[in-house]
mmCIF file of C-alpha atoms in Angstrom:
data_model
loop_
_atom_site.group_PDB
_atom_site.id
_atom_site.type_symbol
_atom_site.label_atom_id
_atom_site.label_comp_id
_atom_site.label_asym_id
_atom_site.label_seq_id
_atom_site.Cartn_x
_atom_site.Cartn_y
_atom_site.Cartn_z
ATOM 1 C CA UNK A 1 30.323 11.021 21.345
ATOM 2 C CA UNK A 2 31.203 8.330 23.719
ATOM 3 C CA UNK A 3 28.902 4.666 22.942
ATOM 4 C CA UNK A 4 27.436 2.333 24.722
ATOM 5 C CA UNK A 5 30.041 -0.306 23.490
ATOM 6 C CA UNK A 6 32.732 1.966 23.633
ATOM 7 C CA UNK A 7 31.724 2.044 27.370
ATOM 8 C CA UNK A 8 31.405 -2.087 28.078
ATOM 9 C CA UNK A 9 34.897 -2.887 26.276
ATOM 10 C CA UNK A 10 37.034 -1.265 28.738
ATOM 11 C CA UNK A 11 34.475 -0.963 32.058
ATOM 12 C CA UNK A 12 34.670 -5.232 31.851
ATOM 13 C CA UNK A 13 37.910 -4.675 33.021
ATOM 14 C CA UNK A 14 36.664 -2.436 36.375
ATOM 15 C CA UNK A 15 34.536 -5.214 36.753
ATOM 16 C CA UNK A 16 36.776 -8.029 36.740
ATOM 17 C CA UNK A 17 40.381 -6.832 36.826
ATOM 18 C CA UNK A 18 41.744 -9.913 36.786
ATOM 19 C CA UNK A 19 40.378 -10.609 33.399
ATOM 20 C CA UNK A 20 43.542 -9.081 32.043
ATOM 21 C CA UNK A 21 45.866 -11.329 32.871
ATOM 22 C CA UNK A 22 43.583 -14.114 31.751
ATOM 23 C CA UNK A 23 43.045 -12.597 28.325
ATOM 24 C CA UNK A 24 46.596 -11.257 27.890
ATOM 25 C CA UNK A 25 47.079 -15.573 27.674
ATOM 26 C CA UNK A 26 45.639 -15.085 24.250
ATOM 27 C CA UNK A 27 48.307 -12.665 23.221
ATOM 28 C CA UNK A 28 51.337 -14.272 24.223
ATOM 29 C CA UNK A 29 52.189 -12.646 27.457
ATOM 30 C CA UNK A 30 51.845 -13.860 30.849
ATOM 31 C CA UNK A 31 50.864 -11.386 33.568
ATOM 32 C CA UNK A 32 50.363 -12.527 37.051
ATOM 33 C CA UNK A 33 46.770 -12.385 38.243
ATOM 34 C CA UNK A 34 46.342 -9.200 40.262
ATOM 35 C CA UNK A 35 46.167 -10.236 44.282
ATOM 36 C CA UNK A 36 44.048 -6.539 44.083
ATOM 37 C CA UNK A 37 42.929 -3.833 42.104
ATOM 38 C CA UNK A 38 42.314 -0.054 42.439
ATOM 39 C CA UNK A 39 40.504 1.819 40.675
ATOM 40 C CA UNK A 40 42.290 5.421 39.495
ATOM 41 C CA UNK A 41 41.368 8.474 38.479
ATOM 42 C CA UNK A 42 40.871 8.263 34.375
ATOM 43 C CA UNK A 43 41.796 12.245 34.255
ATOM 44 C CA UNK A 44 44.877 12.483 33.377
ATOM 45 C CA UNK A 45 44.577 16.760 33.098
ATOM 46 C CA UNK A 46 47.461 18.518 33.604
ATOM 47 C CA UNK A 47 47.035 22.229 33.070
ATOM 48 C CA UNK A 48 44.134 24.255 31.272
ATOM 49 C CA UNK A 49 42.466 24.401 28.967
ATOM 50 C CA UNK A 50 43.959 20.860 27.935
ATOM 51 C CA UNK A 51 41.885 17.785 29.155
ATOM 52 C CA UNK A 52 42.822 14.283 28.578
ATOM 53 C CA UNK A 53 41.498 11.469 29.968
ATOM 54 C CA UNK A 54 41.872 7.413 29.727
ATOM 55 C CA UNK A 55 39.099 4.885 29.586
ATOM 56 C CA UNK A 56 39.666 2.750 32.118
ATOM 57 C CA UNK A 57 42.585 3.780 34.369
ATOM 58 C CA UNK A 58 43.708 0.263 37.158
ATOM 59 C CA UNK A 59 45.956 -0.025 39.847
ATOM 60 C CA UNK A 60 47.131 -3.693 39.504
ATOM 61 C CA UNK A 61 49.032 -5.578 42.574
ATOM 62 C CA UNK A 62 50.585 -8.348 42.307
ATOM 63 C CA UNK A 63 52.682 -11.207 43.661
ATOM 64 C CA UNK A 64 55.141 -10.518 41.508
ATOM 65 C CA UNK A 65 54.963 -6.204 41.815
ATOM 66 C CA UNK A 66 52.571 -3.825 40.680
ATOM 67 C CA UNK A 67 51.653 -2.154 37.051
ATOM 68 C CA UNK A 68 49.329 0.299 36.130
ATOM 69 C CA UNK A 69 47.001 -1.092 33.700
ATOM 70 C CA UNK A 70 45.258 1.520 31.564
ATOM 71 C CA UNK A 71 42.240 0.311 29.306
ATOM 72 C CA UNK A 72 41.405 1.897 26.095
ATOM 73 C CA UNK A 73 38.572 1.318 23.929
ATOM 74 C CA UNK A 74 38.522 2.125 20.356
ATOM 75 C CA UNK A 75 36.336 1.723 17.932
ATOM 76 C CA UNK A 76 38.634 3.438 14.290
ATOM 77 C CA UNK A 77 42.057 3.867 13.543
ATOM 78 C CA UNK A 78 42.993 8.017 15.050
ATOM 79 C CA UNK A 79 46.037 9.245 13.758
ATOM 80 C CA UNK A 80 46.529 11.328 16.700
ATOM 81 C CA UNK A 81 45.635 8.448 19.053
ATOM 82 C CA UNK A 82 49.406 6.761 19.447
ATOM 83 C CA UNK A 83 50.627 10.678 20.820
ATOM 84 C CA UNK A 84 48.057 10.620 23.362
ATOM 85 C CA UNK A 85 48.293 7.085 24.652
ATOM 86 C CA UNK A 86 52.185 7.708 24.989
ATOM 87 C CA UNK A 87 51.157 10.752 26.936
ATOM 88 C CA UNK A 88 48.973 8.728 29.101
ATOM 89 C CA UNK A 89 51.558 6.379 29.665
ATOM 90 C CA UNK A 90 54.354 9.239 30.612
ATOM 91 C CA UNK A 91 51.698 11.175 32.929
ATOM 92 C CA UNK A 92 50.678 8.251 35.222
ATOM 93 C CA UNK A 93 54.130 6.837 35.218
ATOM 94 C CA UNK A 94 55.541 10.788 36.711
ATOM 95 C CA UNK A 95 52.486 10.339 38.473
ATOM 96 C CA UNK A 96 52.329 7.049 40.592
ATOM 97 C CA UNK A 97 55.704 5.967 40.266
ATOM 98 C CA UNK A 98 54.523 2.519 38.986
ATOM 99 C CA UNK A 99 55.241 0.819 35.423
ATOM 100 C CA UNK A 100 52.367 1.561 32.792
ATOM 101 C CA UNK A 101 50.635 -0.904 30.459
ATOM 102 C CA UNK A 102 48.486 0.163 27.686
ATOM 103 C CA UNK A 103 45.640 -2.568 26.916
ATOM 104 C CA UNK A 104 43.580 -1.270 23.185
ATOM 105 C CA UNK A 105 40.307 -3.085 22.790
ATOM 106 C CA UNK A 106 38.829 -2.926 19.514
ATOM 107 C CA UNK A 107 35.457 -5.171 18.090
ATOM 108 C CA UNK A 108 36.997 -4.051 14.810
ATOM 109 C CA UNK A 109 39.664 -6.040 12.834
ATOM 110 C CA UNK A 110 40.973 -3.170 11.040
ATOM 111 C CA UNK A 111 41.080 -0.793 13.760
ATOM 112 C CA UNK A 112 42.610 -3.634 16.417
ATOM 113 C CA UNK A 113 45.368 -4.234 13.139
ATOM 114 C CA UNK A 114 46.201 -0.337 13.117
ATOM 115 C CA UNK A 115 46.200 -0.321 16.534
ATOM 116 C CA UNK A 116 48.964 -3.112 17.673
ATOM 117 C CA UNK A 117 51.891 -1.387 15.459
ATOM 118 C CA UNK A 118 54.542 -0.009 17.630
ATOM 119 C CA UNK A 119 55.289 3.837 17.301
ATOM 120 C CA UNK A 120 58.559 4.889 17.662
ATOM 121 C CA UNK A 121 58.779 8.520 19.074
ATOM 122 C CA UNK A 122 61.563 10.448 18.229
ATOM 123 C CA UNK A 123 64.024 11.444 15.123
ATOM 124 C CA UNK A 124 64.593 8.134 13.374
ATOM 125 C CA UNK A 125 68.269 7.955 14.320
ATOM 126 C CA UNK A 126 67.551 7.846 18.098
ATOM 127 C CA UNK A 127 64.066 7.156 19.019
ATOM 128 C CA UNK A 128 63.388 7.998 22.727
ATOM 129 C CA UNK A 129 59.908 6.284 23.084
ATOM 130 C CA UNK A 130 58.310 3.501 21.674
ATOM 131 C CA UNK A 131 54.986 2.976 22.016
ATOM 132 C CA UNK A 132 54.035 -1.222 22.234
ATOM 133 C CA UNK A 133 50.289 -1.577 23.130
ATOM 134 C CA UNK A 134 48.442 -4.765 23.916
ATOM 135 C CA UNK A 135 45.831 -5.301 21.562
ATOM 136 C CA UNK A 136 42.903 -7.437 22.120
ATOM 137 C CA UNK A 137 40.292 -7.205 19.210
ATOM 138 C CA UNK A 138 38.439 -10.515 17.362
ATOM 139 C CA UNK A 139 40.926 -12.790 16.685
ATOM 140 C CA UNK A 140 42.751 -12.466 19.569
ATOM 141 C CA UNK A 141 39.612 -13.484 21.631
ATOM 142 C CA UNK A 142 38.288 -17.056 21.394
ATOM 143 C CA UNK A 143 34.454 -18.095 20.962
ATOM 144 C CA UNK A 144 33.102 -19.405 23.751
ATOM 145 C CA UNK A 145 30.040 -21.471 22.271
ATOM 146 C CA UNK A 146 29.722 -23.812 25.209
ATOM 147 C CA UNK A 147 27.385 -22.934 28.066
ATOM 148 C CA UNK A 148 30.039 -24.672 30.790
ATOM 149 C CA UNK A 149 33.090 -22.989 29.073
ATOM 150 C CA UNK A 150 30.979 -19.544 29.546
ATOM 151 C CA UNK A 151 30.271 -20.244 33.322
ATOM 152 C CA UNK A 152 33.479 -20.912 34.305
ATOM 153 C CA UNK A 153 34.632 -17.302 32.930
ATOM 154 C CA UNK A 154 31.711 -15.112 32.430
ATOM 155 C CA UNK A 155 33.773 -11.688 31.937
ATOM 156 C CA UNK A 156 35.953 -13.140 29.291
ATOM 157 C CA UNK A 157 32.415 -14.375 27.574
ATOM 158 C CA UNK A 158 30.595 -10.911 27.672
ATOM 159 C CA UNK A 159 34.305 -9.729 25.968
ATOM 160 C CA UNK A 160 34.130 -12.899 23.321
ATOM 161 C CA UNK A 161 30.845 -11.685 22.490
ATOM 162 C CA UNK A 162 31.241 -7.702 22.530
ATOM 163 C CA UNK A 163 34.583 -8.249 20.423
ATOM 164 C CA UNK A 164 32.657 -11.734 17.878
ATOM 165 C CA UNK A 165 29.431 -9.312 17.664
ATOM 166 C CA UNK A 166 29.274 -9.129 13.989
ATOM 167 C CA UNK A 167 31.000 -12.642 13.428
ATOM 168 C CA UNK A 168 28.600 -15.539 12.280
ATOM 169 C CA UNK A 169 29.659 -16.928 16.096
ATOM 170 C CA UNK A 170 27.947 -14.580 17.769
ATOM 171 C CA UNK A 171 24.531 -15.692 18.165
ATOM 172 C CA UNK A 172 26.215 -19.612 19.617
ATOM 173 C CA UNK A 173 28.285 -17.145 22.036
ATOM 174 C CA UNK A 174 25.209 -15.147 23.107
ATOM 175 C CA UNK A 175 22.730 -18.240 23.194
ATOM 176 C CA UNK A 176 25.856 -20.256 25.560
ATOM 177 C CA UNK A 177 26.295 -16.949 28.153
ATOM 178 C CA UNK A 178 22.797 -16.453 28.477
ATOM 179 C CA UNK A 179 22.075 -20.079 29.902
ATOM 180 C CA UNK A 180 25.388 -19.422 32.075
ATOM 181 C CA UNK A 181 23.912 -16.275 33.439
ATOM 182 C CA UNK A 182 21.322 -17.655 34.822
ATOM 183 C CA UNK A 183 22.776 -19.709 37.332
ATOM 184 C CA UNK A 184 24.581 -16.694 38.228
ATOM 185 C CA UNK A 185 21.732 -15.012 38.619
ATOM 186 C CA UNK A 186 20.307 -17.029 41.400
ATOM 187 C CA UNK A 187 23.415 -16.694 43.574
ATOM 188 C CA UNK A 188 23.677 -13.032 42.656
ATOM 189 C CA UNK A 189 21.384 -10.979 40.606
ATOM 190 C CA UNK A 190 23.368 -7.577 40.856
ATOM 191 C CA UNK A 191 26.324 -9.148 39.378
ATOM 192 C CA UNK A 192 24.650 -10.736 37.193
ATOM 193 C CA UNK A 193 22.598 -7.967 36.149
ATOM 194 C CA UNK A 194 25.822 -6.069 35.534
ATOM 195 C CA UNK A 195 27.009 -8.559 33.133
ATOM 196 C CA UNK A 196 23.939 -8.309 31.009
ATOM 197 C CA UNK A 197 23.936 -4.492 30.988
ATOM 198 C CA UNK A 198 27.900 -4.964 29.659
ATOM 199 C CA UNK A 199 26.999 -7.805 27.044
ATOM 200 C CA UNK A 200 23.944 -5.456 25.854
ATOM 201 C CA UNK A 201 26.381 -2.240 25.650
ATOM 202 C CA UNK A 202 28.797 -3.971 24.159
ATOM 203 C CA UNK A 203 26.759 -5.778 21.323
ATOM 204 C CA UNK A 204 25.912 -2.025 20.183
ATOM 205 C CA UNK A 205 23.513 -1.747 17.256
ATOM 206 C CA UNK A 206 24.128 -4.928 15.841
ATOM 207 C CA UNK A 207 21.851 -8.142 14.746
ATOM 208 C CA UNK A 208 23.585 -9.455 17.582
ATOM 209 C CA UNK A 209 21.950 -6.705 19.933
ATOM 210 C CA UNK A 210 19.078 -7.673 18.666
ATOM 211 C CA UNK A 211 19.223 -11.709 19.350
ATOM 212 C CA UNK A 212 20.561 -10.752 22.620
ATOM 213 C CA UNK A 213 17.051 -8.410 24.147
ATOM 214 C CA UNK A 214 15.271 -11.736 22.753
ATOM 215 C CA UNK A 215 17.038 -14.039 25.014
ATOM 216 C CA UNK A 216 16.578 -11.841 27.813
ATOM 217 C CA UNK A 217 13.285 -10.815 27.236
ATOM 218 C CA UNK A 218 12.278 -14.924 27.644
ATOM 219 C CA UNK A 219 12.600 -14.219 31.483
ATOM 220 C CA UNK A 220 11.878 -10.128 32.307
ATOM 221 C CA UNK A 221 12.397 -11.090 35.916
ATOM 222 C CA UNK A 222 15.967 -12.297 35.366
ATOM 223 C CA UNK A 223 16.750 -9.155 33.092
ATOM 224 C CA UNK A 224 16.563 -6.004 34.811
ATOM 225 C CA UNK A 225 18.503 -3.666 32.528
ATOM 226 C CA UNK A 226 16.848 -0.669 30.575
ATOM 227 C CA UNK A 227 16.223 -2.652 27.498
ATOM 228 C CA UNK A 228 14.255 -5.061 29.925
ATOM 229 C CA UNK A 229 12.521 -2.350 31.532
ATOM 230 C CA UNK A 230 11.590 -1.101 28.228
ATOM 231 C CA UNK A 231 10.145 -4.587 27.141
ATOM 232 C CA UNK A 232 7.885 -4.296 29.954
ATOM 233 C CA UNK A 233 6.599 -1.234 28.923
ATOM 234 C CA UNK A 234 6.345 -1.593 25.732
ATOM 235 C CA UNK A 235 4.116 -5.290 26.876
ATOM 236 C CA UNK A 236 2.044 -3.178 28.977
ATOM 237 C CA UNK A 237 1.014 -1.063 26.527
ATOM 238 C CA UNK A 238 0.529 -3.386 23.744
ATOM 239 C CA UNK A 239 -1.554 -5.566 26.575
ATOM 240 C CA UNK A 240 -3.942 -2.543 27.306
ATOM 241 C CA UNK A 241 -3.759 -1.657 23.089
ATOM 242 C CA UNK A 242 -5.030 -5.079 22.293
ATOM 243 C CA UNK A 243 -7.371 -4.807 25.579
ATOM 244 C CA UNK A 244 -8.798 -1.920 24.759
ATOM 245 C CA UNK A 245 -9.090 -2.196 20.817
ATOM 246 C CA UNK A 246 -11.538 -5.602 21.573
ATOM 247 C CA UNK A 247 -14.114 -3.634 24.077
ATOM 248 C CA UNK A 248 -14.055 -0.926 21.557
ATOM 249 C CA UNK A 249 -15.164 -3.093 18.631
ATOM 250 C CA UNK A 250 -17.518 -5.191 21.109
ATOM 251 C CA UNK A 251 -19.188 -2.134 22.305
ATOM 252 C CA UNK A 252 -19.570 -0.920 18.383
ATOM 253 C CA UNK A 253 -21.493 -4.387 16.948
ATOM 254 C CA UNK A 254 -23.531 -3.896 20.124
ATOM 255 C CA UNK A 255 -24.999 -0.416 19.420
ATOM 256 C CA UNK A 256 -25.047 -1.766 15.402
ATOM 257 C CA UNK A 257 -22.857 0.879 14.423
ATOM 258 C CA UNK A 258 -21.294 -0.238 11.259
ATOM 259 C CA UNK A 259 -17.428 -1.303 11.037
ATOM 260 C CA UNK A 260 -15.885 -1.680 7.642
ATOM 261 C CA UNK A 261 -12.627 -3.733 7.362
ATOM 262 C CA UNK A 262 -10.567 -0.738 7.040
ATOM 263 C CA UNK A 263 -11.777 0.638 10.123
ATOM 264 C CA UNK A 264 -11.114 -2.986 12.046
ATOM 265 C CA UNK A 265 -7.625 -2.640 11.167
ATOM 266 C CA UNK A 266 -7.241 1.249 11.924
ATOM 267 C CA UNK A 267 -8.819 -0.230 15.339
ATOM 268 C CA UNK A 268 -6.914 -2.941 15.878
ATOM 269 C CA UNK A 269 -3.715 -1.765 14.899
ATOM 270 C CA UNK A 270 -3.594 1.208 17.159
ATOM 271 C CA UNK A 271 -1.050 0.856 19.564
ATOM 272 C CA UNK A 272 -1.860 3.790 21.732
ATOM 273 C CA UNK A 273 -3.941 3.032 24.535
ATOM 274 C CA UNK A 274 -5.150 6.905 25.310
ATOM 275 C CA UNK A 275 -6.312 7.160 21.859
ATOM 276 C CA UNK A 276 -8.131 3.692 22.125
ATOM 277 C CA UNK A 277 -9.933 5.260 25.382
ATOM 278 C CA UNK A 278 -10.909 8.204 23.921
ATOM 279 C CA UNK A 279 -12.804 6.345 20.864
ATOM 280 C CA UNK A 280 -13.952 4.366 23.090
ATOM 281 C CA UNK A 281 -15.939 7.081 25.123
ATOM 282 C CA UNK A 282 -17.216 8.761 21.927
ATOM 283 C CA UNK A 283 -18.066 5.571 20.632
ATOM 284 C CA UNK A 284 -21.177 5.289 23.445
ATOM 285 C CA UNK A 285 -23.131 7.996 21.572
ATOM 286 C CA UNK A 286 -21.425 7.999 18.134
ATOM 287 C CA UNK A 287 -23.566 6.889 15.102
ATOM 288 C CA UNK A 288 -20.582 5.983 12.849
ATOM 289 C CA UNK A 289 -16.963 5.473 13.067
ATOM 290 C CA UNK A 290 -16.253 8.285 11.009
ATOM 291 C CA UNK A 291 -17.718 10.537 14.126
ATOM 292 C CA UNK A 292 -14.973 8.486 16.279
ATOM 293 C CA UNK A 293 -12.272 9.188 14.531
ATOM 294 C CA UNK A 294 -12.832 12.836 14.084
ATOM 295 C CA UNK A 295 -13.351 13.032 17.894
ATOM 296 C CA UNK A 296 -9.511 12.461 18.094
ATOM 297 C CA UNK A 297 -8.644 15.525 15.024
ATOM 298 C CA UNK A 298 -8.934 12.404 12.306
ATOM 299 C CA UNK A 299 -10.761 12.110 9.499
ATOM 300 C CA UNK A 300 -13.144 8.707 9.364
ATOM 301 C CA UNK A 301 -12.822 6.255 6.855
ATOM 302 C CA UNK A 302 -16.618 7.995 5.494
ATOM 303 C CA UNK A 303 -14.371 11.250 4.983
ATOM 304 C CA UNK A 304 -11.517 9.411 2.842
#
């Protein structure tokens, strides 16, 4: 099953394709920045019933030619990975007629370690592929901590952080694109927007995740994602919860029907609004909590 931050490591490239040759820098090897991109078909089918298909699949031009850059996520070492990327690689070379290059993204040490090794294809006396990936993965990413480094390149940020997401720099990385997004944001909220939804996929299931719906939970308005969306609901309801578990307990000490301190917190810490409403309506002619309760199939604290 295909994740979330499978998805953001290679569609950062779609978003920015010129990120590449800015974060190939990092590896040693100097690509020209791409004077345009296109976007290709990631299936890379040939007959039936066999499907194959890259993650992220670019057409880069250049000044100095054009390549075919094709993206590849991965999140463990595959044994059977290095025979399909060289397939890739021969298939959209037959294909387009352009030189391939295979970029492997991993957030995971290990994996981006197993990853850069070259395969040699072939008996070992004669070899006739080799298989050289770039590999991007932690350490070959830098930590951008600093709110003006993180303007100045925001798609190699939400990368820093997606690739640093369970390093102890995460949360400086985080805390620096967040205030860069912002002034993003008020130029362009759909880009922005998309660079939040990418830093959130990306961050998976982490702690960092977690930091990360914090700081954009601070302004709702500026975060429009489905974790935002989410927060709102989830506020809404807790706002009509807390609304509704006051009036409930106000109406009760006005008709002097008694409350013990179990039933305050049972009360109080309901978080379901409907059920709230619904003691509330029995509680105009109830003559004890206990008749509340049961109204909604629950025993009363009486029947404990």
């Amino acid at each position: 099953m295909v994740s979330s931050s499978h998805e953001a490591l290679h569609r950062i490239f779609q978003q920015d394709p010129g990120l590449f040759a800015r974060a190939a820098r990092h590896l040693g090897v100097a690509f020209p920045p791409p004077v345009s991109a296109t976007e290709l078909s990631t299936d890379l089918t040939e007959t039936q019933p066999l499907e194959r298909r890259v993650d992220t699949l670019l057409r880069m031009d250049t000044e100095d030619g054009s390549f075919l850059l094709a993206v590849e996520s991965q999140g463990r070492p595959a044994p059977d990975k290095p025979a399909s990327w060289a397939y890739y690689l021969s298939y959209v070379y037959a294909k387009y007629r352009v030189p391939p290059v295979l970029l492997v993204v991993c957030a995971d040490r290990a994996t981006a370690a197993w990853a850069a090794r070259q395969v040699d294809i072939g008996p070992r006396q004669w070899p006739s592929l080799t298989l050289r990936p770039l590999v991007l993965g932690p350490d070959d990413v830098p930590v951008i901590d600093s709110p003006d480094e993180a303007a100045r390149d925001i798609p190699l940020t939400v990368l820093s952080a997606a690739l640093h997401r369970r390093d102890p720099g995460a949360d400086a990385i985080l805390n620096a694109l967040a205030k860069a997004l912002k002034s993003v944001s008020a130029d362009d909220e759909d880009t922005a927007t998309t660079f939040i939804e990418l830093t959130e996929q990306g961050l998976g299931t982490t702690q960092a995740a977690e930091l990360w719906r914090h700081l954009m939970a601070v302004d709702l308005s500026f975060f429009q994602s489905q974790t935002a969306q989410q927060l709102r609901a989830e506020g809404r309801a807790e706002g009509r919860a807390e609304s509704r578990a006051k009036d409930l307990l106000l109406l009760l000490g006005h008709r002097g029907v008694e409350v013990s301190e179990q039933d305050r917190e049972r009360i109080v810490g309901c978080g379901d609004p409907d059920v709230l409403g619904l003691w509330f309506r029995k509680a105009l002619t109830a003559t004890s909590t206990a008749e509340i309760f049961a109204s909604a199939g629950e025993s009363g604290t009486a029947e404990r």
